[in-house]
mmCIF file with all atom_site columns, C-alpha atoms in Angstrom:
data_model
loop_
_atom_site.group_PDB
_atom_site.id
_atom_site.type_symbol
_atom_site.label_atom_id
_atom_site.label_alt_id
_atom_site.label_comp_id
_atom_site.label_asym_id
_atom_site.label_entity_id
_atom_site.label_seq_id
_atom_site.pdbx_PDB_ins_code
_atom_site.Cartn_x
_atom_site.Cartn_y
_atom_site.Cartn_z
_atom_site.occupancy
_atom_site.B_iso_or_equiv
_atom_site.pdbx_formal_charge
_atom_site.auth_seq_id
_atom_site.auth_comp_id
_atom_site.auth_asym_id
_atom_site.auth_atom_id
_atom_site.pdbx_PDB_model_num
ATOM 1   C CA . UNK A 1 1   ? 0.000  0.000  0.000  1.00 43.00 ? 6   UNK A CA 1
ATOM 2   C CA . UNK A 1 2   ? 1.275  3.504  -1.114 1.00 60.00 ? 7   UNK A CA 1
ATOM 3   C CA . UNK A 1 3   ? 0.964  5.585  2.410  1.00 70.00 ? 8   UNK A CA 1
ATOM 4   C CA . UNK A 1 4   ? 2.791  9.013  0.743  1.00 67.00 ? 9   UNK A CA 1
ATOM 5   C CA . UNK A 1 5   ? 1.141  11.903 -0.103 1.00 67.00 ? 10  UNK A CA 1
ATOM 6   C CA . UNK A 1 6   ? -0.110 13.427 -3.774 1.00 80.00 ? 11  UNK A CA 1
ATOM 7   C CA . UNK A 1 7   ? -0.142 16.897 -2.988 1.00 80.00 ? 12  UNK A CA 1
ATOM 8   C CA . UNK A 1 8   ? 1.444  18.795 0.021  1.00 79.00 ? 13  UNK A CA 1
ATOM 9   C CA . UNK A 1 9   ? -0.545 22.687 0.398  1.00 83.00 ? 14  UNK A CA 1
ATOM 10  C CA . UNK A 1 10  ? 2.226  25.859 -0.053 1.00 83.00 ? 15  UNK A CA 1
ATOM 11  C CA . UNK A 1 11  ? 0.618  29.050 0.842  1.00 84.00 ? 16  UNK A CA 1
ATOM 12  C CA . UNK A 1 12  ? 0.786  31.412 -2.438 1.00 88.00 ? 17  UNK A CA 1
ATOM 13  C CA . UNK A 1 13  ? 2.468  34.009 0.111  1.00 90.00 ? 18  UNK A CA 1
ATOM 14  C CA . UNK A 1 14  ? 5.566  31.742 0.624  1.00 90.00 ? 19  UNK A CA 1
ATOM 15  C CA . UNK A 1 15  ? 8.144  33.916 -0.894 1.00 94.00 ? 20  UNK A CA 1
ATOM 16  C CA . UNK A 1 16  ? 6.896  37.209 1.493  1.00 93.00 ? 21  UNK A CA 1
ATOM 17  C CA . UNK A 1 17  ? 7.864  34.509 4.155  1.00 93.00 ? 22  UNK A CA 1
ATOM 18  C CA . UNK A 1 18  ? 10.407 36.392 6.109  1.00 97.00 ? 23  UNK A CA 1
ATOM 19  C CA . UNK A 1 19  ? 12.903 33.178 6.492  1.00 96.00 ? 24  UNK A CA 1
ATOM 20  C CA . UNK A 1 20  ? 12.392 32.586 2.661  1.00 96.00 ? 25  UNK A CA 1
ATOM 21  C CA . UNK A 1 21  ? 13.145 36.452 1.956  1.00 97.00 ? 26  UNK A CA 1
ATOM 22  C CA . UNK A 1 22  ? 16.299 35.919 4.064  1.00 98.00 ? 27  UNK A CA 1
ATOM 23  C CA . UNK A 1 23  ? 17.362 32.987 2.104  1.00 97.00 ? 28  UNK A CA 1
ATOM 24  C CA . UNK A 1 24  ? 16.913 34.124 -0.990 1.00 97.00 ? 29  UNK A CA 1
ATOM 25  C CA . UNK A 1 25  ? 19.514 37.153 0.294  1.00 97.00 ? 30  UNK A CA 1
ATOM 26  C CA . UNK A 1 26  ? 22.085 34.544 0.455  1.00 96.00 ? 31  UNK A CA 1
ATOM 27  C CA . UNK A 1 27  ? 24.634 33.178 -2.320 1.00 92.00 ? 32  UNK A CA 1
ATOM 28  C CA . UNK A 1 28  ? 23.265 30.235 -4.050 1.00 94.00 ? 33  UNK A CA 1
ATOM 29  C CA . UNK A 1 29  ? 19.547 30.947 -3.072 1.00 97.00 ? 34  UNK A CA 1
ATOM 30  C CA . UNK A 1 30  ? 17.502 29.241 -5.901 1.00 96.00 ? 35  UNK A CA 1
ATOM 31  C CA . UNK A 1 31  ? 19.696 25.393 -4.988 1.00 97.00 ? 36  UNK A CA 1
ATOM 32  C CA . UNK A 1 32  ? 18.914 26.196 -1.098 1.00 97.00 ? 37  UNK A CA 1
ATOM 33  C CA . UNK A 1 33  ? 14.982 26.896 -2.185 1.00 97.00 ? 38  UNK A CA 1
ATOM 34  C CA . UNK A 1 34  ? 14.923 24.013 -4.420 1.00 97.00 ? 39  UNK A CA 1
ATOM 35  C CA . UNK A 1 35  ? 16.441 21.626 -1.540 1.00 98.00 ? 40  UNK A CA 1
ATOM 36  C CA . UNK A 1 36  ? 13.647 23.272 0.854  1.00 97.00 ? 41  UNK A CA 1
ATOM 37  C CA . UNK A 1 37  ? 11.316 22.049 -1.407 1.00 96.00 ? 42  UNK A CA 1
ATOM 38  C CA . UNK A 1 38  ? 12.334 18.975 -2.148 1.00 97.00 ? 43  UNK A CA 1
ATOM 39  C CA . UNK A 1 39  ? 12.589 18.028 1.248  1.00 97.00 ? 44  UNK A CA 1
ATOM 40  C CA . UNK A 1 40  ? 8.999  19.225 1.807  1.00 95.00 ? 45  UNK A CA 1
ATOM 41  C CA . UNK A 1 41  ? 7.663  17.112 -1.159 1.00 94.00 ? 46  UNK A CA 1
ATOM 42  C CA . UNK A 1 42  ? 10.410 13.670 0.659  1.00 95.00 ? 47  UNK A CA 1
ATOM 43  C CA . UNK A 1 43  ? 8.722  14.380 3.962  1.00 94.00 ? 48  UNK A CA 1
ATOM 44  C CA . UNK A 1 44  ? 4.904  13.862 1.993  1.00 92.00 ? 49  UNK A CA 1
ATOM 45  C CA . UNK A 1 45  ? 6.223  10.728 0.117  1.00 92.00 ? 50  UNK A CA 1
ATOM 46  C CA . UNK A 1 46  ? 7.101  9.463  3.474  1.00 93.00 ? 51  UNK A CA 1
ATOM 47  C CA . UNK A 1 47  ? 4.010  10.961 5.308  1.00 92.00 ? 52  UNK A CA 1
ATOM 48  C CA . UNK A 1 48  ? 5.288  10.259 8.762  1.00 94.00 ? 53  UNK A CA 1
ATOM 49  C CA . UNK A 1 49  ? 4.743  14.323 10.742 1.00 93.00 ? 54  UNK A CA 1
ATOM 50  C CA . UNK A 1 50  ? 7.024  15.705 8.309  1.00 94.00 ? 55  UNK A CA 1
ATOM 51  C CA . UNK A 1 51  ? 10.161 12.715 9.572  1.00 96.00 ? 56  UNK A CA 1
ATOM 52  C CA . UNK A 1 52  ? 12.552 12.451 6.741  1.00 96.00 ? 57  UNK A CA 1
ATOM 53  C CA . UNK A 1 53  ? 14.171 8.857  6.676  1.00 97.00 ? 58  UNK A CA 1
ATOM 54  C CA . UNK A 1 54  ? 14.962 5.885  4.376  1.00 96.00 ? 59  UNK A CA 1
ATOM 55  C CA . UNK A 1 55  ? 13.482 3.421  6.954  1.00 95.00 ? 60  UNK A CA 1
ATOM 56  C CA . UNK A 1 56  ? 12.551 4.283  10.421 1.00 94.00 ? 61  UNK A CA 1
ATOM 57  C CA . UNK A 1 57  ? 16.130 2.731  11.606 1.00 96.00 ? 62  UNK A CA 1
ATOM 58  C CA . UNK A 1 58  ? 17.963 4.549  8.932  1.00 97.00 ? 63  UNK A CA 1
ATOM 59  C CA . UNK A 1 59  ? 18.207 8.325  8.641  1.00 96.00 ? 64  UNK A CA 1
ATOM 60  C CA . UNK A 1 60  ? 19.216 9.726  5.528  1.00 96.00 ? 65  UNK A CA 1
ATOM 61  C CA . UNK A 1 61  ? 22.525 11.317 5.895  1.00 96.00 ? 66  UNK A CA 1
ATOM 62  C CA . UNK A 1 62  ? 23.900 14.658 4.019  1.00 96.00 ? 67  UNK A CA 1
ATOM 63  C CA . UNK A 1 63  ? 25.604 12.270 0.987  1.00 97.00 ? 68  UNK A CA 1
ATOM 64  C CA . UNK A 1 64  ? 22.062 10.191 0.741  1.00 97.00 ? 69  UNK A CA 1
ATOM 65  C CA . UNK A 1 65  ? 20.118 13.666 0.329  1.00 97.00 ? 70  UNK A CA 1
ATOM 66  C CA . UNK A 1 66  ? 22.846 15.018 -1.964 1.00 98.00 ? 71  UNK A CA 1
ATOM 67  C CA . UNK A 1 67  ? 22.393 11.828 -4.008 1.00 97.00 ? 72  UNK A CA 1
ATOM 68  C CA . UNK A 1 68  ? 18.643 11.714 -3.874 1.00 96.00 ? 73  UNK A CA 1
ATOM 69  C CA . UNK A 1 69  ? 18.089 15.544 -5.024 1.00 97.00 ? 74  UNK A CA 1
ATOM 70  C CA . UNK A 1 70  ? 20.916 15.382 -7.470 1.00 96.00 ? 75  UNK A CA 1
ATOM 71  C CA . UNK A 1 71  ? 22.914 18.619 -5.352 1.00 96.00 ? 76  UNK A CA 1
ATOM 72  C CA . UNK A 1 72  ? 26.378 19.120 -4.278 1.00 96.00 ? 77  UNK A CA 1
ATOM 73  C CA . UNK A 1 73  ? 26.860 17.515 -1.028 1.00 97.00 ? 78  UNK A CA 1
ATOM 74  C CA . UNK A 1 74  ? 28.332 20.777 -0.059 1.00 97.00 ? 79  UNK A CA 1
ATOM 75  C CA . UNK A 1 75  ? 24.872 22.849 -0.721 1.00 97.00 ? 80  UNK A CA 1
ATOM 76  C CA . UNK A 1 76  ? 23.123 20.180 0.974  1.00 97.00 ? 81  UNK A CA 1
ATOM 77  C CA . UNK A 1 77  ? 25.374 20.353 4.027  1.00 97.00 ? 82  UNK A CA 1
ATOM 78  C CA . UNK A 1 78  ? 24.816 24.312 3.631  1.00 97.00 ? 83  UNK A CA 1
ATOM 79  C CA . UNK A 1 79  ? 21.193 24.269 3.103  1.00 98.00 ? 84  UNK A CA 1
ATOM 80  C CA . UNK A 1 80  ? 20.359 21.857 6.275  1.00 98.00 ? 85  UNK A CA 1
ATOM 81  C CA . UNK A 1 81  ? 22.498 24.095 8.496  1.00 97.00 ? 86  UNK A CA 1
ATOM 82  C CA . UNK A 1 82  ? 20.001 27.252 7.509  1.00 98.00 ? 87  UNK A CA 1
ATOM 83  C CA . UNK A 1 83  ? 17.109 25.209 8.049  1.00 98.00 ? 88  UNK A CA 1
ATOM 84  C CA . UNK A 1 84  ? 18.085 24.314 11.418 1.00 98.00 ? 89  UNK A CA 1
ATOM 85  C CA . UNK A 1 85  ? 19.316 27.692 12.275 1.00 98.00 ? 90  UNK A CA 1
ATOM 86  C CA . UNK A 1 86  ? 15.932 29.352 10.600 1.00 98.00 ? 91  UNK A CA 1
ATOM 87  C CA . UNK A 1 87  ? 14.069 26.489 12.885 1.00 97.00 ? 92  UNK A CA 1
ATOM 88  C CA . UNK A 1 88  ? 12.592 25.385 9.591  1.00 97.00 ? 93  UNK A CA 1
ATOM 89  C CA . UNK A 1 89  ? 13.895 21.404 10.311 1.00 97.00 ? 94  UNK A CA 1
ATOM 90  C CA . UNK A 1 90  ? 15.002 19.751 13.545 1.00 97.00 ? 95  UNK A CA 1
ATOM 91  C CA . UNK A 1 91  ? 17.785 17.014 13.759 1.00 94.00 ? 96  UNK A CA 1
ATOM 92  C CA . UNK A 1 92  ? 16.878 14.472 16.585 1.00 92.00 ? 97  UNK A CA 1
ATOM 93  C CA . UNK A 1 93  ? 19.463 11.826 16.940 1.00 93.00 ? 98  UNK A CA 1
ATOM 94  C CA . UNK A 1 94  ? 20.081 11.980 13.419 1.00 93.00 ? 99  UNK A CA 1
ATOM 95  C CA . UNK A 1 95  ? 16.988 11.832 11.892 1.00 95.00 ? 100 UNK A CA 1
ATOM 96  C CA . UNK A 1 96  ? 15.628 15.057 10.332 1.00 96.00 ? 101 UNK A CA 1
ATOM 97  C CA . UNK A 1 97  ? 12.039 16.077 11.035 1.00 97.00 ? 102 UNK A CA 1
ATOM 98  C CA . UNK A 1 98  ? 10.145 19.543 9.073  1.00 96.00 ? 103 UNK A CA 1
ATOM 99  C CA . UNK A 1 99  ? 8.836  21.846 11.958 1.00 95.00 ? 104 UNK A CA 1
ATOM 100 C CA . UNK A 1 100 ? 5.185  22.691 11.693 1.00 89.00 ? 105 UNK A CA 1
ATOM 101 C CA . UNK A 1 101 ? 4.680  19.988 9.434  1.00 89.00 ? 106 UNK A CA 1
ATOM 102 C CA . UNK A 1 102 ? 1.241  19.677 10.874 1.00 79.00 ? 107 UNK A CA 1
#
């Protein structure tokens, strides 16, 4: 049985979003925005409260979201460390969960 999502809802006002105006002050903007997003579309394939895993005993790791999205590991690495500072994701004994998923 296929438990992910079809659709996740984006609010048309995301880019007056004040962390998404900040990010898209910084150097490589557009590969941070398109990581954000393709972490919010992983989280709805998954569709476990926005948990972001490749089983529930094995957390994806910077190189297996690099891979996955096709992104330097680098930006990926970058990216992840604004999200957590921006308290857009939360890393739990190395498993990544999206805040306010619900």
């Amino acid at each position: 049985m296929d438990d992910s999502l079809k659709w996740i809802k984006l609010a048309v006002n995301i880019f007056e979003n004040r962390k998404i105006q900040y990010i898209e002050t910084m150097p490589d903007a557009d590969t941070i925005l398109v990581i954000w997003f393709k972490l919010l579309t992983l989280a709805g394939t998954i569709n476990d409260c926005g948990q972001i895993y490749m089983t529930r005993e094995i957390p994806y790791t910077e190189e297996m979201l690099a891979a996955h999205f096709k992104r330097p590991l680098n930006t990926v690495r970058l990216a992840l460390q604004i999200f957590e500072k921006l308290d857009m994701i939360e890393i739990v004994d190395d498993f990544t969960k999206l805040t306010n998923w619900e």
